[in-house]
Each structure stands twice: as C-alpha cells, then as structure tokens.
Amino acid sequence: MRATAAMAVSLLKLRIGVAIAASALAGVALASGPGLSWWQLTGLSLAILGASGAAGAFNHYYDRDLDRLMLRTRNRPFASGAFGESPWWLVAFLGLLVISLGLAWLTVGHVAAAYVFLGAFTYGIVYTVWLKRKSTWNIVVGGLAGSFAVLAGAAAVDPAPQVVPTVLAVVLFLWTPPHFWSLAAAKGQDYARAGIPMLPVVVPASAWTKAILAHSVALAAISLVPLWYGQGLFYGIGAAAGGGWFVWTSLTLYREPSKANAMANFFASLIQLAFLVAGALLSSAIGSWS
C-alpha cells in the first residue's frame, strides 16, 4: 500500500499539485467578492489537483526517455519501467483532465475552469512538448502554469479581473524560473546529460546567478504591492519575511555560485511561496472573523 501510494504521488506530481492548489486558494483569499462555500473550495481544490496531476502524469510519460538519463528522475514510474508504455495512459490522463475541468465548471464557473485548463495546457503542452527540450525560455513561459491557478481562484469569487490577485499571479510567474534554475544549477550534470537547455546549463554562472537575483528581487518587491490595496499585517509579514529570505539566499548564490548555495536558494524559494500563501490565507481568515 505504501509503495502504491508513493507511486501515485510521484505519477501525479501531487506535491506540486498541492502547492498549485494552495496558490489558487490564495487567489480566492485576495479576491474581493462574496466568500465561497466549503463545497466550492473543495471542488476548486480537487479540480486543480486533478488537472495538475493529469499534466504532471503526461509529463512523466512524454519525458520518460529524458528521465532515464537523470539521477533525480530515473526512478519515476515510466522511466523505471514500473509502468509500461501504452496509449491508454494518455486516454486516462485526458479523462482525468476532462473530469477535473467539469468539476471546476460545476462548482466555480466556466471562467475559473478556463484558467484551470490554461494552467494544465501550459505545463503539459507548452512547457513539456514545445519548449523543454528546445529553449532556455522553457521554464520562463512554463511559469504561467502557477499564475493561472491564482487567476482561477480569483475568478471563482468574481470572474472580472482584479488588481490584487493579478499581482499575485505576476509574483508566481516570476517565482517559477529562479526556483527551477536553482535546482538546475544544483543538478547541472543531470540536465546536461539529458540535453535539457536550462539556463544554468548553457550560460556562465555570472549570467544565471544574475537572472536568479533579478527575479527574486522583482518578485519580493511586487509581492508587497497588495499592501497598498488594503491587505493586512499578516500578509505583509509573510511577503516581507519570505521575500527577504529569498533575496538574501539569491544574493549569496550570486556572490558564490555553488551547488550548496543553489540548493539553499531552491529551498528558500519554497519558503517564500509558503510564507506568501500563508500570509494571504491568514489575512483573509482574520478579516472574515473581525
């Protein structure tokens, strides 16, 4: 049972899915409008988990040849041979996506469902099929997947665009490249062996460390903008603490490019996202109680 559960978590990339779903809930929290019921929040969360899982599973299947070349990914279900190759897998992944989109449509509306689809399409097709093997812009454009989750959460409250959730979507767009560039810098031999043109693999350290630092500074600064639109103390603490730490580790990496500092920056990016999302959710909860 434990092995089966671990395989499911790996196949559907549920750890990433949980982060994306949490980002969508942050979009809900930052949007102005009537609060969602528990069943709408549940439907939105499950829809995003399902859609991101379908896109993640397709990524496993499509990239099984690359995954076999990388130490970090060679034990994934398709790369390891635990799951055999069959077009029926693609049918199953598409079915999961359709069910997830239907759930989103029924519980939070067609605009939110469209954003859920765009997030899955960006990761599954734009990033995995079109860009990952061919361009250093792969993860830059791929960063839109997380942004669409935030917009889906906001659209569940009000389909009309709003400033504060859009700002958070921009932050997520800026967050994804330095997060994955840091990982690629720490696992550079893996990516080079697989021929994936991640920025740290194809340009000098002076260039990719500067790109990471620029992204971290920009996202930390932009994450504070919602304070001018009435977001509370807890949001400000989360944005400032998480963003400040991420900028500091990015600066350390810029000054001393090393695998250890790259991994430290990778984990700092996770802390930044966690603090930002927690701050948004806590501020919303405190505001609803007051």
PDB file of C-alpha atoms in Angstrom:
ATOM      1  CA  MET A   1       0.000   0.000   0.000  1.00  0.00           C
ATOM      2  CA  ARG A   2       2.800   2.406   0.897  1.00  0.00           C
ATOM      3  CA  ALA A   3       4.604   1.684  -2.369  1.00  0.00           C
ATOM      4  CA  THR A   4       1.389   2.171  -4.363  1.00  0.00           C
ATOM      5  CA  ALA A   5       0.684   5.477  -2.635  1.00  0.00           C
ATOM      6  CA  ALA A   6       4.240   6.667  -3.269  1.00  0.00           C
ATOM      7  CA  MET A   7       3.898   5.723  -6.938  1.00  0.00           C
ATOM      8  CA  ALA A   8       0.628   7.674  -7.224  1.00  0.00           C
ATOM      9  CA  VAL A   9       2.176  10.720  -5.553  1.00  0.00           C
ATOM     10  CA  SER A  10       5.080  10.546  -7.973  1.00  0.00           C
ATOM     11  CA  LEU A  11       2.984   9.927 -11.093  1.00  0.00           C
ATOM     12  CA  LEU A  12       0.543  12.779 -10.446  1.00  0.00           C
ATOM     13  CA  LYS A  13       3.224  15.090  -9.010  1.00  0.00           C
ATOM     14  CA  LEU A  14       0.925  15.665  -6.050  1.00  0.00           C
ATOM     15  CA  ARG A  15       3.477  17.701  -4.100  1.00  0.00           C
ATOM     16  CA  ILE A  16       3.495  20.262  -6.898  1.00  0.00           C
ATOM     17  CA  GLY A  17      -0.284  19.933  -7.186  1.00  0.00           C
ATOM     18  CA  VAL A  18      -0.761  20.806  -3.515  1.00  0.00           C
ATOM     19  CA  ALA A  19       1.376  23.938  -3.956  1.00  0.00           C
ATOM     20  CA  ILE A  20      -0.636  24.941  -7.030  1.00  0.00           C
ATOM     21  CA  ALA A  21      -3.937  24.319  -5.230  1.00  0.00           C
ATOM     22  CA  ALA A  22      -2.715  26.400  -2.275  1.00  0.00           C
ATOM     23  CA  SER A  23      -1.841  29.202  -4.706  1.00  0.00           C
ATOM     24  CA  ALA A  24      -5.390  29.035  -6.086  1.00  0.00           C
ATOM     25  CA  LEU A  25      -6.780  29.338  -2.555  1.00  0.00           C
ATOM     26  CA  ALA A  26      -4.545  32.373  -2.059  1.00  0.00           C
ATOM     27  CA  GLY A  27      -6.178  33.818  -5.188  1.00  0.00           C
ATOM     28  CA  VAL A  28      -9.557  33.214  -3.554  1.00  0.00           C
ATOM     29  CA  ALA A  29      -8.372  34.902  -0.368  1.00  0.00           C
ATOM     30  CA  LEU A  30      -7.079  38.008  -2.150  1.00  0.00           C
ATOM     31  CA  ALA A  31     -10.125  38.484  -4.394  1.00  0.00           C
ATOM     32  CA  SER A  32     -12.909  40.904  -3.463  1.00  0.00           C
ATOM     33  CA  GLY A  33     -16.392  39.467  -3.508  1.00  0.00           C
ATOM     34  CA  PRO A  34     -18.676  37.002  -1.751  1.00  0.00           C
ATOM     35  CA  GLY A  35     -16.946  34.193   0.048  1.00  0.00           C
ATOM     36  CA  LEU A  36     -17.034  30.708  -1.417  1.00  0.00           C
ATOM     37  CA  SER A  37     -18.843  27.866   0.319  1.00  0.00           C
ATOM     38  CA  TRP A  38     -16.935  24.869   1.606  1.00  0.00           C
ATOM     39  CA  TRP A  39     -18.101  22.739  -1.299  1.00  0.00           C
ATOM     40  CA  GLN A  40     -16.920  25.330  -3.831  1.00  0.00           C
ATOM     41  CA  LEU A  41     -13.496  25.496  -2.163  1.00  0.00           C
ATOM     42  CA  THR A  42     -13.356  21.707  -2.143  1.00  0.00           C
ATOM     43  CA  GLY A  43     -14.396  21.493  -5.788  1.00  0.00           C
ATOM     44  CA  LEU A  44     -11.819  24.092  -6.840  1.00  0.00           C
ATOM     45  CA  SER A  45      -9.041  22.368  -4.901  1.00  0.00           C
ATOM     46  CA  LEU A  46      -9.863  18.911  -6.261  1.00  0.00           C
ATOM     47  CA  ALA A  47     -10.195  20.270  -9.802  1.00  0.00           C
ATOM     48  CA  ILE A  48      -6.768  21.859  -9.668  1.00  0.00           C
ATOM     49  CA  LEU A  49      -5.215  18.780  -8.073  1.00  0.00           C
ATOM     50  CA  GLY A  50      -6.741  16.645 -10.820  1.00  0.00           C
ATOM     51  CA  ALA A  51      -5.796  18.936 -13.701  1.00  0.00           C
ATOM     52  CA  SER A  52      -2.250  19.460 -12.466  1.00  0.00           C
ATOM     53  CA  GLY A  53      -1.990  15.723 -11.823  1.00  0.00           C
ATOM     54  CA  ALA A  54      -3.075  14.953 -15.381  1.00  0.00           C
ATOM     55  CA  ALA A  55      -0.493  17.401 -16.759  1.00  0.00           C
ATOM     56  CA  GLY A  56       2.199  16.039 -14.438  1.00  0.00           C
ATOM     57  CA  ALA A  57       1.466  12.437 -15.377  1.00  0.00           C
ATOM     58  CA  PHE A  58       1.607  13.353 -19.073  1.00  0.00           C
ATOM     59  CA  ASN A  59       4.980  14.996 -18.386  1.00  0.00           C
ATOM     60  CA  HIS A  60       6.213  11.716 -16.878  1.00  0.00           C
ATOM     61  CA  TYR A  61       5.031   9.756 -19.902  1.00  0.00           C
ATOM     62  CA  TYR A  62       6.292  12.156 -22.559  1.00  0.00           C
ATOM     63  CA  ASP A  63       9.678  12.702 -20.894  1.00  0.00           C
ATOM     64  CA  ARG A  64      10.355   9.098 -19.898  1.00  0.00           C
ATOM     65  CA  ASP A  65      13.405   8.995 -22.206  1.00  0.00           C
ATOM     66  CA  LEU A  66      14.922  12.085 -20.591  1.00  0.00           C
ATOM     67  CA  ASP A  67      14.037  10.927 -17.090  1.00  0.00           C
ATOM     68  CA  ARG A  68      16.050   7.729 -17.580  1.00  0.00           C
ATOM     69  CA  LEU A  69      19.171   9.855 -18.129  1.00  0.00           C
ATOM     70  CA  MET A  70      18.836  11.846 -14.903  1.00  0.00           C
ATOM     71  CA  LEU A  71      19.679  10.530 -11.459  1.00  0.00           C
ATOM     72  CA  ARG A  72      16.961  12.704  -9.949  1.00  0.00           C
ATOM     73  CA  THR A  73      14.191  11.275 -12.136  1.00  0.00           C
ATOM     74  CA  ARG A  74      15.255   7.800 -13.244  1.00  0.00           C
ATOM     75  CA  ASN A  75      13.041   6.112 -10.639  1.00  0.00           C
ATOM     76  CA  ARG A  76       9.861   7.758 -11.892  1.00  0.00           C
ATOM     77  CA  PRO A  77       7.155   5.214 -12.866  1.00  0.00           C
ATOM     78  CA  PHE A  78       7.579   5.298 -16.641  1.00  0.00           C
ATOM     79  CA  ALA A  79      11.331   5.924 -16.618  1.00  0.00           C
ATOM     80  CA  SER A  80      11.955   2.972 -14.303  1.00  0.00           C
ATOM     81  CA  GLY A  81       9.678   0.615 -16.226  1.00  0.00           C
ATOM     82  CA  ALA A  82       7.276   0.187 -13.310  1.00  0.00           C
ATOM     83  CA  PHE A  83       4.542   1.357 -15.692  1.00  0.00           C
ATOM     84  CA  GLY A  84       4.613   0.108 -19.272  1.00  0.00           C
ATOM     85  CA  GLU A  85       4.177   2.248 -22.364  1.00  0.00           C
ATOM     86  CA  SER A  86       0.655   2.321 -23.761  1.00  0.00           C
ATOM     87  CA  PRO A  87      -1.540   4.916 -25.478  1.00  0.00           C
ATOM     88  CA  TRP A  88      -4.223   4.049 -22.934  1.00  0.00           C
ATOM     89  CA  TRP A  89      -2.251   6.026 -20.393  1.00  0.00           C
ATOM     90  CA  LEU A  90      -2.819   9.129 -22.494  1.00  0.00           C
ATOM     91  CA  VAL A  91      -6.538   8.372 -22.614  1.00  0.00           C
ATOM     92  CA  ALA A  92      -6.562   8.068 -18.814  1.00  0.00           C
ATOM     93  CA  PHE A  93      -4.702  11.358 -18.346  1.00  0.00           C
ATOM     94  CA  LEU A  94      -7.068  13.128 -20.734  1.00  0.00           C
ATOM     95  CA  GLY A  95     -10.033  11.632 -18.885  1.00  0.00           C
ATOM     96  CA  LEU A  96      -8.720  12.927 -15.567  1.00  0.00           C
ATOM     97  CA  LEU A  97      -8.295  16.376 -17.083  1.00  0.00           C
ATOM     98  CA  VAL A  98     -11.825  16.412 -18.511  1.00  0.00           C
ATOM     99  CA  ILE A  99     -13.334  15.306 -15.185  1.00  0.00           C
ATOM    100  CA  SER A 100     -11.337  17.962 -13.342  1.00  0.00           C
ATOM    101  CA  LEU A 101     -12.445  20.709 -15.734  1.00  0.00           C
ATOM    102  CA  GLY A 102     -16.041  19.556 -15.418  1.00  0.00           C
ATOM    103  CA  LEU A 103     -15.784  19.712 -11.636  1.00  0.00           C
ATOM    104  CA  ALA A 104     -14.360  23.228 -11.817  1.00  0.00           C
ATOM    105  CA  TRP A 105     -17.114  24.330 -14.202  1.00  0.00           C
ATOM    106  CA  LEU A 106     -19.880  22.941 -11.979  1.00  0.00           C
ATOM    107  CA  THR A 107     -18.534  24.310  -8.695  1.00  0.00           C
ATOM    108  CA  VAL A 108     -16.872  27.650  -9.513  1.00  0.00           C
ATOM    109  CA  GLY A 109     -17.894  28.548 -13.050  1.00  0.00           C
ATOM    110  CA  HIS A 110     -16.629  28.487 -16.603  1.00  0.00           C
ATOM    111  CA  VAL A 111     -14.092  31.331 -16.271  1.00  0.00           C
ATOM    112  CA  ALA A 112     -12.292  29.611 -13.388  1.00  0.00           C
ATOM    113  CA  ALA A 113     -12.463  26.316 -15.317  1.00  0.00           C
ATOM    114  CA  ALA A 114     -10.853  28.022 -18.321  1.00  0.00           C
ATOM    115  CA  TYR A 115      -7.947  29.168 -16.151  1.00  0.00           C
ATOM    116  CA  VAL A 116      -7.566  25.643 -14.757  1.00  0.00           C
ATOM    117  CA  PHE A 117      -7.375  24.356 -18.334  1.00  0.00           C
ATOM    118  CA  LEU A 118      -4.819  27.000 -19.325  1.00  0.00           C
ATOM    119  CA  GLY A 119      -2.610  26.016 -16.390  1.00  0.00           C
ATOM    120  CA  ALA A 120      -2.657  22.331 -17.361  1.00  0.00           C
ATOM    121  CA  PHE A 121      -2.168  23.132 -21.052  1.00  0.00           C
ATOM    122  CA  THR A 122       0.775  25.431 -20.313  1.00  0.00           C
ATOM    123  CA  TYR A 123       2.589  22.792 -18.290  1.00  0.00           C
ATOM    124  CA  GLY A 124       1.610  19.740 -20.325  1.00  0.00           C
ATOM    125  CA  ILE A 125       1.941  21.093 -23.858  1.00  0.00           C
ATOM    126  CA  VAL A 126       3.666  24.485 -23.937  1.00  0.00           C
ATOM    127  CA  TYR A 127       6.390  23.585 -21.437  1.00  0.00           C
ATOM    128  CA  THR A 128       6.728  19.795 -21.808  1.00  0.00           C
ATOM    129  CA  VAL A 129       6.213  19.373 -25.556  1.00  0.00           C
ATOM    130  CA  TRP A 130       7.074  22.702 -27.148  1.00  0.00           C
ATOM    131  CA  LEU A 131       9.821  24.268 -25.041  1.00  0.00           C
ATOM    132  CA  LYS A 132      11.529  21.990 -22.501  1.00  0.00           C
ATOM    133  CA  ARG A 133      13.881  20.272 -24.949  1.00  0.00           C
ATOM    134  CA  LYS A 134      14.427  23.249 -27.241  1.00  0.00           C
ATOM    135  CA  SER A 135      14.673  26.593 -25.465  1.00  0.00           C
ATOM    136  CA  THR A 136      16.129  28.287 -22.402  1.00  0.00           C
ATOM    137  CA  TRP A 137      12.759  30.047 -22.211  1.00  0.00           C
ATOM    138  CA  ASN A 138      11.191  26.718 -21.223  1.00  0.00           C
ATOM    139  CA  ILE A 139      10.625  27.368 -17.541  1.00  0.00           C
ATOM    140  CA  VAL A 140      10.077  31.107 -18.031  1.00  0.00           C
ATOM    141  CA  VAL A 141       6.970  30.528 -20.132  1.00  0.00           C
ATOM    142  CA  GLY A 142       6.139  27.439 -18.089  1.00  0.00           C
ATOM    143  CA  GLY A 143       5.834  29.689 -15.055  1.00  0.00           C
ATOM    144  CA  LEU A 144       2.446  30.787 -16.339  1.00  0.00           C
ATOM    145  CA  ALA A 145       1.008  27.469 -15.123  1.00  0.00           C
ATOM    146  CA  GLY A 146       1.128  28.612 -11.496  1.00  0.00           C
ATOM    147  CA  SER A 147      -0.176  32.055 -12.411  1.00  0.00           C
ATOM    148  CA  PHE A 148      -3.286  30.569 -13.995  1.00  0.00           C
ATOM    149  CA  ALA A 149      -4.045  28.748 -10.733  1.00  0.00           C
ATOM    150  CA  VAL A 150      -4.114  32.059  -8.846  1.00  0.00           C
ATOM    151  CA  LEU A 151      -6.369  33.565 -11.511  1.00  0.00           C
ATOM    152  CA  ALA A 152      -8.652  30.521 -11.305  1.00  0.00           C
ATOM    153  CA  GLY A 153      -9.068  31.081  -7.579  1.00  0.00           C
ATOM    154  CA  ALA A 154      -9.846  34.767  -8.070  1.00  0.00           C
ATOM    155  CA  ALA A 155     -12.283  34.027 -10.909  1.00  0.00           C
ATOM    156  CA  ALA A 156     -14.133  31.601  -8.634  1.00  0.00           C
ATOM    157  CA  VAL A 157     -15.005  34.619  -6.469  1.00  0.00           C
ATOM    158  CA  ASP A 158     -15.543  37.120  -9.286  1.00  0.00           C
ATOM    159  CA  PRO A 159     -14.907  36.405 -12.988  1.00  0.00           C
ATOM    160  CA  ALA A 160     -13.935  40.033 -13.605  1.00  0.00           C
ATOM    161  CA  PRO A 161     -10.160  40.730 -13.382  1.00  0.00           C
ATOM    162  CA  GLN A 162      -8.937  42.238 -10.108  1.00  0.00           C
ATOM    163  CA  VAL A 163      -5.683  44.010  -9.279  1.00  0.00           C
ATOM    164  CA  VAL A 164      -4.501  42.149  -6.171  1.00  0.00           C
ATOM    165  CA  PRO A 165      -4.915  38.559  -7.459  1.00  0.00           C
ATOM    166  CA  THR A 166      -3.299  39.646 -10.721  1.00  0.00           C
ATOM    167  CA  VAL A 167      -0.325  40.953  -8.750  1.00  0.00           C
ATOM    168  CA  LEU A 168      -0.011  37.576  -7.024  1.00  0.00           C
ATOM    169  CA  ALA A 169      -0.219  35.855 -10.425  1.00  0.00           C
ATOM    170  CA  VAL A 170       2.699  38.015 -11.602  1.00  0.00           C
ATOM    171  CA  VAL A 171       4.647  37.017  -8.478  1.00  0.00           C
ATOM    172  CA  LEU A 172       4.058  33.323  -9.266  1.00  0.00           C
ATOM    173  CA  PHE A 173       5.191  33.911 -12.852  1.00  0.00           C
ATOM    174  CA  LEU A 174       8.435  35.477 -11.596  1.00  0.00           C
ATOM    175  CA  TRP A 175       8.874  32.801  -8.905  1.00  0.00           C
ATOM    176  CA  THR A 176       8.991  29.730 -11.130  1.00  0.00           C
ATOM    177  CA  PRO A 177      12.198  30.464 -13.127  1.00  0.00           C
ATOM    178  CA  PRO A 178      14.537  31.099 -10.163  1.00  0.00           C
ATOM    179  CA  HIS A 179      13.018  28.140  -8.324  1.00  0.00           C
ATOM    180  CA  PHE A 180      13.828  25.710 -11.139  1.00  0.00           C
ATOM    181  CA  TRP A 181      17.045  27.449 -12.210  1.00  0.00           C
ATOM    182  CA  SER A 182      18.359  26.936  -8.696  1.00  0.00           C
ATOM    183  CA  LEU A 183      17.527  23.245  -8.894  1.00  0.00           C
ATOM    184  CA  ALA A 184      19.104  23.019 -12.350  1.00  0.00           C
ATOM    185  CA  ALA A 185      22.250  24.700 -11.044  1.00  0.00           C
ATOM    186  CA  ALA A 186      22.496  22.179  -8.220  1.00  0.00           C
ATOM    187  CA  LYS A 187      21.771  19.234 -10.549  1.00  0.00           C
ATOM    188  CA  GLY A 188      23.596  20.594 -13.584  1.00  0.00           C
ATOM    189  CA  GLN A 189      25.150  17.294 -14.659  1.00  0.00           C
ATOM    190  CA  ASP A 190      21.701  15.707 -14.784  1.00  0.00           C
ATOM    191  CA  TYR A 191      20.275  18.363 -17.068  1.00  0.00           C
ATOM    192  CA  ALA A 192      23.397  18.456 -19.247  1.00  0.00           C
ATOM    193  CA  ARG A 193      23.313  14.655 -19.637  1.00  0.00           C
ATOM    194  CA  ALA A 194      19.673  14.805 -20.723  1.00  0.00           C
ATOM    195  CA  GLY A 195      20.301  17.734 -23.062  1.00  0.00           C
ATOM    196  CA  ILE A 196      17.728  19.999 -21.385  1.00  0.00           C
ATOM    197  CA  PRO A 197      18.727  23.642 -22.025  1.00  0.00           C
ATOM    198  CA  MET A 198      18.043  25.046 -18.584  1.00  0.00           C
ATOM    199  CA  LEU A 199      19.700  28.440 -18.172  1.00  0.00           C
ATOM    200  CA  PRO A 200      22.427  27.358 -15.686  1.00  0.00           C
ATOM    201  CA  VAL A 201      23.487  24.596 -18.095  1.00  0.00           C
ATOM    202  CA  VAL A 202      24.011  26.817 -21.154  1.00  0.00           C
ATOM    203  CA  VAL A 203      25.284  30.194 -19.843  1.00  0.00           C
ATOM    204  CA  PRO A 204      28.091  31.221 -17.450  1.00  0.00           C
ATOM    205  CA  ALA A 205      27.463  31.463 -13.715  1.00  0.00           C
ATOM    206  CA  SER A 206      27.707  35.246 -13.899  1.00  0.00           C
ATOM    207  CA  ALA A 207      24.622  35.266 -16.149  1.00  0.00           C
ATOM    208  CA  TRP A 208      22.332  32.741 -14.479  1.00  0.00           C
ATOM    209  CA  THR A 209      23.046  33.932 -10.937  1.00  0.00           C
ATOM    210  CA  LYS A 210      22.236  37.488 -12.029  1.00  0.00           C
ATOM    211  CA  ALA A 211      18.978  36.267 -13.604  1.00  0.00           C
ATOM    212  CA  ILE A 212      18.003  34.470 -10.396  1.00  0.00           C
ATOM    213  CA  LEU A 213      18.805  37.516  -8.258  1.00  0.00           C
ATOM    214  CA  ALA A 214      16.882  39.858 -10.561  1.00  0.00           C
ATOM    215  CA  HIS A 215      13.806  37.610 -10.461  1.00  0.00           C
ATOM    216  CA  SER A 216      13.905  37.225  -6.681  1.00  0.00           C
ATOM    217  CA  VAL A 217      14.261  40.977  -6.097  1.00  0.00           C
ATOM    218  CA  ALA A 218      11.437  41.747  -8.528  1.00  0.00           C
ATOM    219  CA  LEU A 219       9.027  39.201  -7.073  1.00  0.00           C
ATOM    220  CA  ALA A 220       9.817  40.218  -3.487  1.00  0.00           C
ATOM    221  CA  ALA A 221       9.116  43.861  -4.316  1.00  0.00           C
ATOM    222  CA  ILE A 222       5.950  43.155  -6.311  1.00  0.00           C
ATOM    223  CA  SER A 223       4.614  40.865  -3.579  1.00  0.00           C
ATOM    224  CA  LEU A 224       4.389  43.938  -1.310  1.00  0.00           C
ATOM    225  CA  VAL A 225       2.116  45.844  -3.720  1.00  0.00           C
ATOM    226  CA  PRO A 226      -1.107  44.344  -2.252  1.00  0.00           C
ATOM    227  CA  LEU A 227      -0.358  46.213   0.972  1.00  0.00           C
ATOM    228  CA  TRP A 228      -1.316  49.399  -0.891  1.00  0.00           C
ATOM    229  CA  TYR A 229      -4.676  47.788  -1.653  1.00  0.00           C
ATOM    230  CA  GLY A 230      -5.602  47.003   1.920  1.00  0.00           C
ATOM    231  CA  GLN A 231      -4.014  43.624   2.604  1.00  0.00           C
ATOM    232  CA  GLY A 232      -3.392  43.175   6.296  1.00  0.00           C
ATOM    233  CA  LEU A 233      -0.456  42.763   8.646  1.00  0.00           C
ATOM    234  CA  PHE A 234      -0.163  39.003   8.307  1.00  0.00           C
ATOM    235  CA  TYR A 235       0.063  39.255   4.544  1.00  0.00           C
ATOM    236  CA  GLY A 236       2.770  41.894   4.899  1.00  0.00           C
ATOM    237  CA  ILE A 237       4.756  39.760   7.338  1.00  0.00           C
ATOM    238  CA  GLY A 238       4.548  36.711   5.083  1.00  0.00           C
ATOM    239  CA  ALA A 239       5.505  38.649   1.945  1.00  0.00           C
ATOM    240  CA  ALA A 240       8.352  40.551   3.600  1.00  0.00           C
ATOM    241  CA  ALA A 241       9.825  37.618   5.534  1.00  0.00           C
ATOM    242  CA  GLY A 242       9.635  35.109   2.700  1.00  0.00           C
ATOM    243  CA  GLY A 243      10.718  37.566   0.032  1.00  0.00           C
ATOM    244  CA  GLY A 244      13.555  38.944   2.149  1.00  0.00           C
ATOM    245  CA  TRP A 245      14.951  35.483   2.811  1.00  0.00           C
ATOM    246  CA  PHE A 246      14.733  34.513  -0.861  1.00  0.00           C
ATOM    247  CA  VAL A 247      16.560  37.698  -1.907  1.00  0.00           C
ATOM    248  CA  TRP A 248      19.285  37.070   0.680  1.00  0.00           C
ATOM    249  CA  THR A 249      19.950  33.497  -0.457  1.00  0.00           C
ATOM    250  CA  SER A 250      19.856  34.627  -4.105  1.00  0.00           C
ATOM    251  CA  LEU A 251      22.440  37.294  -3.298  1.00  0.00           C
ATOM    252  CA  THR A 252      24.579  34.671  -1.556  1.00  0.00           C
ATOM    253  CA  LEU A 253      24.329  32.471  -4.647  1.00  0.00           C
ATOM    254  CA  TYR A 254      25.275  35.419  -6.885  1.00  0.00           C
ATOM    255  CA  ARG A 255      28.347  36.108  -4.800  1.00  0.00           C
ATOM    256  CA  GLU A 256      29.367  32.451  -4.537  1.00  0.00           C
ATOM    257  CA  PRO A 257      27.865  30.133  -7.187  1.00  0.00           C
ATOM    258  CA  SER A 258      27.967  26.613  -5.788  1.00  0.00           C
ATOM    259  CA  LYS A 259      25.725  23.571  -5.690  1.00  0.00           C
ATOM    260  CA  ALA A 260      25.198  24.006  -1.960  1.00  0.00           C
ATOM    261  CA  ASN A 261      24.112  27.629  -2.339  1.00  0.00           C
ATOM    262  CA  ALA A 262      21.911  26.698  -5.302  1.00  0.00           C
ATOM    263  CA  MET A 263      20.065  24.093  -3.223  1.00  0.00           C
ATOM    264  CA  ALA A 264      19.752  26.576  -0.363  1.00  0.00           C
ATOM    265  CA  ASN A 265      18.170  29.030  -2.782  1.00  0.00           C
ATOM    266  CA  PHE A 266      15.854  26.319  -4.106  1.00  0.00           C
ATOM    267  CA  PHE A 267      14.566  25.662  -0.593  1.00  0.00           C
ATOM    268  CA  ALA A 268      14.357  29.404   0.105  1.00  0.00           C
ATOM    269  CA  SER A 269      12.032  29.742  -2.880  1.00  0.00           C
ATOM    270  CA  LEU A 270       9.731  27.129  -1.327  1.00  0.00           C
ATOM    271  CA  ILE A 271       9.786  29.002   1.982  1.00  0.00           C
ATOM    272  CA  GLN A 272       8.999  32.272   0.184  1.00  0.00           C
ATOM    273  CA  LEU A 273       5.969  30.752  -1.546  1.00  0.00           C
ATOM    274  CA  ALA A 274       4.760  29.093   1.654  1.00  0.00           C
ATOM    275  CA  PHE A 275       5.043  32.332   3.653  1.00  0.00           C
ATOM    276  CA  LEU A 276       3.287  34.346   0.943  1.00  0.00           C
ATOM    277  CA  VAL A 277       0.381  31.923   0.599  1.00  0.00           C
ATOM    278  CA  ALA A 278       0.056  31.507   4.372  1.00  0.00           C
ATOM    279  CA  GLY A 279       0.059  35.284   4.822  1.00  0.00           C
ATOM    280  CA  ALA A 280      -2.696  35.701   2.235  1.00  0.00           C
ATOM    281  CA  LEU A 281      -4.855  32.949   3.760  1.00  0.00           C
ATOM    282  CA  LEU A 282      -4.317  34.150   7.325  1.00  0.00           C
ATOM    283  CA  SER A 283      -5.079  37.770   6.464  1.00  0.00           C
ATOM    284  CA  SER A 284      -8.293  36.681   4.767  1.00  0.00           C
ATOM    285  CA  ALA A 285      -9.304  34.498   7.702  1.00  0.00           C
ATOM    286  CA  ILE A 286      -8.603  37.230  10.257  1.00  0.00           C
ATOM    287  CA  GLY A 287     -10.521  39.731   8.141  1.00  0.00           C
ATOM    288  CA  SER A 288     -13.562  37.464   7.923  1.00  0.00           C
ATOM    289  CA  TRP A 289     -13.605  36.994  11.705  1.00  0.00           C
ATOM    290  CA  SER A 290     -13.320  40.703  12.506  1.00  0.00           C
TER     291      SER A 290
END
